[in-house]
Amino acid sequence: MIPESSAQEIRMRAKAIAMRSDKSPAVRTDAASAFHSADHKEGRLTQAELDIFLEKHMKDSPLLARLPLPHERINTSAANQIAIPINHFDCGFGFPVLMEAVAVFDHYGVVPGQLPPNSIAAIYSFISYLRSERVQFSIRLFRECFSMRSIPDSGTKIFRGHLYFGCRGLKVVNLANKIANWSERYLIFEGNLGLLPVHPQVRDEAAFGSSGLDGVEKEIFNFFKGERLDVTHYLPLLPTLEDVHAQDSKYHSAELLC
């Protein structure tokens, strides 16, 4: 007979294997320190690319967007300064940053530069979908639909603190093919960044998985479980959708977004 302690250990290992059946690397809890201390590559953008970006995305913005200086990298940040890949702006990201997106960045302790463009597209498509259905956003719903994983650099397998969101309760479709060198195509943004986190934070891994749902949120999740969110539909739709919580001042509290 297998001792109960050994049997319990076997069950725990089996559960862990089942949870990682997609062979995705488990999330690294040292992502914040890795992103901060890693030897990131120098930016690749040219002045011509900056000019095109400014015309397309920053016409009426009070923020300054500039090319990084020789010593600045994608992990460069300060109180009112942050580096952001320009590909993110074609995936829903923009200024001012939507409060739902701020809640995601804050909850997971990440900054936009840690996430690939497709993860940004997934976040903003989900926000657009909820708004289109007049459903209030919450981190609980987000955690039920997405799981966080780590991205080692291809080839080198070096972990530089980059993470991504994998789909779980629904599917995000028509994402762009892998975007090469996205982490080297960034600009430095300066000015009033609002509540957007500029420094990665250490978070307990327990905060990354499903937290369980009950009541109305469980009914809502069951309604859209298995839904296929087409980014080519939901990202262009997002600017036309009213914030479900726009008239509710309580929405901007961390408690409601949890």
Tab-separated table of C-alpha atoms in Angstrom:
chain	number	residue	atom	x	y	z
A	1	MET	CA	0.000	0.000	0.000
A	2	ILE	CA	1.278	3.445	-0.899
A	3	PRO	CA	1.639	5.684	2.163
A	4	GLU	CA	-0.900	8.517	2.210
A	5	SER	CA	1.869	11.132	2.096
A	6	SER	CA	3.322	9.544	-1.057
A	7	ALA	CA	-0.103	9.156	-2.635
A	8	GLN	CA	-0.835	12.802	-1.989
A	9	GLU	CA	2.470	13.785	-3.572
A	10	ILE	CA	1.676	11.680	-6.657
A	11	ARG	CA	-1.732	13.324	-6.983
A	12	MET	CA	-0.171	16.780	-6.710
A	13	ARG	CA	2.408	15.958	-9.381
A	14	ALA	CA	-0.271	14.535	-11.680
A	15	LYS	CA	-2.357	17.665	-11.228
A	16	ALA	CA	0.642	19.872	-12.021
A	17	ILE	CA	1.382	17.872	-15.177
A	18	ALA	CA	-2.247	18.094	-16.277
A	19	MET	CA	-2.293	21.844	-15.754
A	20	ARG	CA	0.765	22.167	-17.988
A	21	SER	CA	-0.373	19.757	-20.672
A	22	ASP	CA	0.011	22.516	-23.285
A	23	LYS	CA	3.775	22.343	-22.596
A	24	SER	CA	3.898	26.092	-22.033
A	25	PRO	CA	6.601	27.157	-19.577
A	26	ALA	CA	5.237	27.913	-16.139
A	27	VAL	CA	5.245	31.539	-15.103
A	28	ARG	CA	8.481	32.709	-13.531
A	29	THR	CA	7.994	34.624	-10.305
A	30	ASP	CA	11.352	36.359	-10.826
A	31	ALA	CA	10.048	38.118	-13.945
A	32	ALA	CA	10.289	41.570	-12.381
A	33	SER	CA	13.953	41.245	-11.406
A	34	ALA	CA	14.825	39.481	-14.672
A	35	PHE	CA	13.259	42.245	-16.759
A	36	HIS	CA	15.028	44.905	-14.719
A	37	SER	CA	18.485	43.323	-14.762
A	38	ALA	CA	18.603	41.537	-18.138
A	39	ASP	CA	20.926	42.628	-20.916
A	40	HIS	CA	18.269	43.923	-23.316
A	41	LYS	CA	19.066	44.813	-26.909
A	42	GLU	CA	19.410	48.328	-28.245
A	43	GLY	CA	16.416	49.909	-29.947
A	44	ARG	CA	16.153	49.580	-33.724
A	45	LEU	CA	13.732	52.318	-34.753
A	46	THR	CA	14.743	55.116	-37.097
A	47	GLN	CA	13.711	58.762	-37.172
A	48	ALA	CA	11.566	58.061	-40.241
A	49	GLU	CA	9.692	55.328	-38.357
A	50	LEU	CA	9.235	57.672	-35.405
A	51	ASP	CA	7.737	60.342	-37.673
A	52	ILE	CA	5.248	57.845	-39.126
A	53	PHE	CA	4.326	56.661	-35.629
A	54	LEU	CA	3.770	60.190	-34.337
A	55	GLU	CA	1.492	61.026	-37.256
A	56	LYS	CA	-0.541	57.845	-36.793
A	57	HIS	CA	-0.800	57.508	-33.022
A	58	MET	CA	0.239	60.688	-31.199
A	59	LYS	CA	-1.357	63.609	-33.075
A	60	ASP	CA	-3.276	65.059	-30.138
A	61	SER	CA	-1.353	63.455	-27.283
A	62	PRO	CA	0.282	65.659	-24.629
A	63	LEU	CA	2.940	62.979	-24.122
A	64	LEU	CA	6.405	63.145	-25.620
A	65	ALA	CA	7.390	60.113	-27.700
A	66	ARG	CA	11.058	59.895	-28.678
A	67	LEU	CA	13.744	57.505	-29.820
A	68	PRO	CA	15.718	55.904	-26.977
A	69	LEU	CA	19.128	57.314	-26.156
A	70	PRO	CA	22.139	54.986	-26.633
A	71	HIS	CA	22.067	53.857	-22.995
A	72	GLU	CA	18.275	53.360	-22.810
A	73	ARG	CA	16.628	49.966	-23.247
A	74	ILE	CA	13.130	48.507	-23.170
A	75	ASN	CA	13.325	48.284	-19.364
A	76	THR	CA	14.117	52.012	-19.022
A	77	SER	CA	11.552	53.716	-16.798
A	78	ALA	CA	11.109	56.532	-14.312
A	79	ALA	CA	8.256	58.225	-12.464
A	80	ASN	CA	6.853	59.761	-15.656
A	81	GLN	CA	8.739	57.776	-18.274
A	82	ILE	CA	8.352	54.327	-19.810
A	83	ALA	CA	9.539	52.350	-22.850
A	84	ILE	CA	6.771	50.747	-24.934
A	85	PRO	CA	7.041	48.675	-28.144
A	86	ILE	CA	5.373	50.491	-31.041
A	87	ASN	CA	3.684	47.269	-32.239
A	88	HIS	CA	1.461	47.482	-29.153
A	89	PHE	CA	-0.281	50.525	-30.613
A	90	ASP	CA	-1.619	48.418	-33.488
A	91	CYS	CA	-2.955	45.930	-30.934
A	92	GLY	CA	-5.285	48.227	-28.990
A	93	PHE	CA	-2.837	49.966	-26.663
A	94	GLY	CA	-2.892	53.751	-26.541
A	95	PHE	CA	-2.908	56.809	-24.304
A	96	PRO	CA	-4.686	57.454	-22.060
A	97	VAL	CA	-4.486	53.788	-21.077
A	98	LEU	CA	-7.872	52.140	-20.495
A	99	MET	CA	-8.584	51.492	-16.826
A	100	GLU	CA	-9.334	47.825	-17.520
A	101	ALA	CA	-5.859	47.428	-19.033
A	102	VAL	CA	-4.289	49.301	-16.116
A	103	ALA	CA	-6.005	46.819	-13.792
A	104	VAL	CA	-4.442	43.883	-15.685
A	105	PHE	CA	-0.945	45.390	-15.663
A	106	ASP	CA	-1.256	46.253	-11.974
A	107	HIS	CA	-2.681	42.900	-10.863
A	108	TYR	CA	0.036	40.866	-12.583
A	109	GLY	CA	2.785	43.342	-11.712
A	110	VAL	CA	3.833	43.756	-15.347
A	111	VAL	CA	4.580	46.676	-17.647
A	112	PRO	CA	3.670	46.728	-21.366
A	113	GLY	CA	7.293	46.140	-22.402
A	114	GLN	CA	7.220	42.677	-20.833
A	115	LEU	CA	4.352	41.481	-23.025
A	116	PRO	CA	4.439	40.582	-26.741
A	117	PRO	CA	2.021	42.362	-29.098
A	118	ASN	CA	-0.355	39.397	-29.306
A	119	SER	CA	-0.861	39.442	-25.540
A	120	ILE	CA	-1.691	43.133	-25.748
A	121	ALA	CA	-4.163	42.310	-28.544
A	122	ALA	CA	-5.731	39.605	-26.363
A	123	ILE	CA	-6.158	42.000	-23.419
A	124	TYR	CA	-7.746	44.731	-25.510
A	125	SER	CA	-9.938	42.345	-27.525
A	126	PHE	CA	-11.284	40.971	-24.246
A	127	ILE	CA	-11.993	44.503	-23.009
A	128	SER	CA	-13.740	45.294	-26.294
A	129	TYR	CA	-15.796	42.105	-26.112
A	130	LEU	CA	-16.981	42.824	-22.571
A	131	ARG	CA	-17.853	46.411	-23.453
A	132	SER	CA	-19.773	45.285	-26.534
A	133	GLU	CA	-21.793	42.907	-24.349
A	134	ARG	CA	-22.232	45.594	-21.651
A	135	VAL	CA	-20.463	43.376	-19.135
A	136	GLN	CA	-18.438	44.905	-16.312
A	137	PHE	CA	-14.763	44.029	-16.427
A	138	SER	CA	-13.165	42.334	-13.442
A	139	ILE	CA	-9.808	40.706	-12.811
A	140	ARG	CA	-11.657	37.577	-11.693
A	141	LEU	CA	-13.199	37.222	-15.159
A	142	PHE	CA	-9.857	37.922	-16.816
A	143	ARG	CA	-8.088	35.283	-14.724
A	144	GLU	CA	-10.753	32.747	-15.637
A	145	CYS	CA	-10.111	33.356	-19.348
A	146	PHE	CA	-6.333	33.814	-19.512
A	147	SER	CA	-3.273	32.263	-17.896
A	148	MET	CA	0.170	33.830	-17.677
A	149	ARG	CA	3.302	32.078	-18.951
A	150	SER	CA	6.988	32.920	-19.337
A	151	ILE	CA	8.871	33.500	-22.595
A	152	PRO	CA	12.517	32.435	-22.768
A	153	ASP	CA	14.391	33.949	-25.710
A	154	SER	CA	14.236	31.575	-28.659
A	155	GLY	CA	17.546	29.845	-29.264
A	156	THR	CA	19.352	31.177	-26.209
A	157	LYS	CA	16.603	30.191	-23.712
A	158	ILE	CA	17.627	33.200	-21.630
A	159	PHE	CA	14.792	34.572	-19.510
A	160	ARG	CA	14.619	38.353	-19.772
A	161	GLY	CA	11.386	38.813	-17.848
A	162	HIS	CA	9.047	38.592	-20.848
A	163	LEU	CA	5.631	37.019	-20.246
A	164	TYR	CA	2.524	36.242	-22.257
A	165	PHE	CA	-1.161	35.496	-21.716
A	166	GLY	CA	-2.450	32.161	-22.983
A	167	CYS	CA	-6.161	31.636	-23.608
A	168	ARG	CA	-8.071	29.355	-21.290
A	169	GLY	CA	-11.818	30.002	-21.021
A	170	LEU	CA	-12.131	31.393	-24.528
A	171	LYS	CA	-10.103	31.734	-27.721
A	172	VAL	CA	-8.589	34.854	-29.266
A	173	VAL	CA	-8.325	34.313	-33.024
A	174	ASN	CA	-6.772	36.005	-36.058
A	175	LEU	CA	-3.791	37.218	-34.087
A	176	ALA	CA	-0.830	38.350	-36.152
A	177	ASN	CA	1.885	35.862	-36.976
A	178	LYS	CA	4.874	36.031	-34.676
A	179	ILE	CA	6.162	39.610	-34.782
A	180	ALA	CA	9.933	39.543	-34.995
A	181	ASN	CA	12.075	41.865	-32.888
A	182	TRP	CA	9.094	43.507	-31.183
A	183	SER	CA	11.132	44.014	-28.010
A	184	GLU	CA	13.710	46.027	-29.968
A	185	ARG	CA	11.158	48.307	-31.637
A	186	TYR	CA	10.273	50.625	-28.778
A	187	LEU	CA	10.018	54.314	-27.995
A	188	ILE	CA	10.397	56.258	-24.768
A	189	PHE	CA	7.221	58.013	-23.631
A	190	GLU	CA	7.401	60.903	-21.177
A	191	GLY	CA	4.694	62.886	-19.407
A	192	ASN	CA	1.584	62.156	-17.377
A	193	LEU	CA	1.161	58.390	-17.696
A	194	GLY	CA	-1.817	58.281	-15.354
A	195	LEU	CA	-2.049	55.076	-13.319
A	196	LEU	CA	-0.028	52.968	-15.766
A	197	PRO	CA	2.626	51.037	-13.787
A	198	VAL	CA	6.145	51.886	-14.969
A	199	HIS	CA	8.073	49.382	-12.830
A	200	PRO	CA	7.473	45.578	-12.783
A	201	GLN	CA	6.423	44.226	-9.402
A	202	VAL	CA	6.860	40.833	-7.775
A	203	ARG	CA	3.548	39.010	-7.527
A	204	ASP	CA	2.657	35.711	-5.879
A	205	GLU	CA	2.128	33.014	-8.516
A	206	ALA	CA	-1.189	32.224	-6.841
A	207	ALA	CA	-2.512	35.510	-8.249
A	208	PHE	CA	-2.008	34.309	-11.837
A	209	GLY	CA	-4.432	31.383	-12.023
A	210	SER	CA	-8.183	31.089	-11.810
A	211	SER	CA	-9.610	32.543	-8.624
A	212	GLY	CA	-13.002	30.917	-9.079
A	213	LEU	CA	-16.287	32.606	-9.864
A	214	ASP	CA	-19.697	32.640	-8.270
A	215	GLY	CA	-23.013	34.396	-8.615
A	216	VAL	CA	-23.503	36.714	-11.565
A	217	GLU	CA	-19.882	36.484	-12.719
A	218	LYS	CA	-20.141	32.704	-12.990
A	219	GLU	CA	-23.290	33.062	-15.095
A	220	ILE	CA	-21.534	35.621	-17.301
A	221	PHE	CA	-18.530	33.351	-17.779
A	222	ASN	CA	-20.728	30.382	-18.663
A	223	PHE	CA	-22.442	32.588	-21.255
A	224	PHE	CA	-19.265	33.413	-23.179
A	225	LYS	CA	-17.187	30.327	-22.310
A	226	GLY	CA	-15.664	28.968	-25.495
A	227	GLU	CA	-16.275	32.229	-27.377
A	228	ARG	CA	-13.887	33.026	-30.237
A	229	LEU	CA	-12.774	36.651	-30.048
A	230	ASP	CA	-11.706	37.866	-33.476
A	231	VAL	CA	-9.128	40.624	-33.031
A	232	THR	CA	-9.849	41.959	-36.528
A	233	HIS	CA	-13.391	42.702	-35.324
A	234	TYR	CA	-12.970	43.667	-31.675
A	235	LEU	CA	-9.868	45.880	-31.842
A	236	PRO	CA	-11.316	48.306	-34.449
A	237	LEU	CA	-14.601	48.252	-32.529
A	238	LEU	CA	-13.079	49.270	-29.196
A	239	PRO	CA	-12.797	53.064	-29.791
A	240	THR	CA	-16.534	53.203	-30.515
A	241	LEU	CA	-17.570	51.455	-27.301
A	242	GLU	CA	-18.482	53.311	-24.142
A	243	ASP	CA	-16.824	52.338	-20.904
A	244	VAL	CA	-19.445	50.320	-19.011
A	245	HIS	CA	-18.270	51.970	-15.793
A	246	ALA	CA	-17.861	55.504	-17.157
A	247	GLN	CA	-20.693	56.863	-15.028
A	248	ASP	CA	-19.624	54.951	-11.917
A	249	SER	CA	-16.873	56.639	-9.905
A	250	LYS	CA	-16.444	53.472	-7.831
A	251	TYR	CA	-15.175	51.718	-10.961
A	252	HIS	CA	-11.849	53.450	-10.596
A	253	SER	CA	-11.185	51.827	-7.241
A	254	ALA	CA	-8.962	48.764	-7.097
A	255	GLU	CA	-11.626	46.856	-5.161
A	256	LEU	CA	-14.131	46.769	-8.016
A	257	LEU	CA	-11.505	45.706	-10.522
A	258	CYS	CA	-10.272	42.795	-8.420
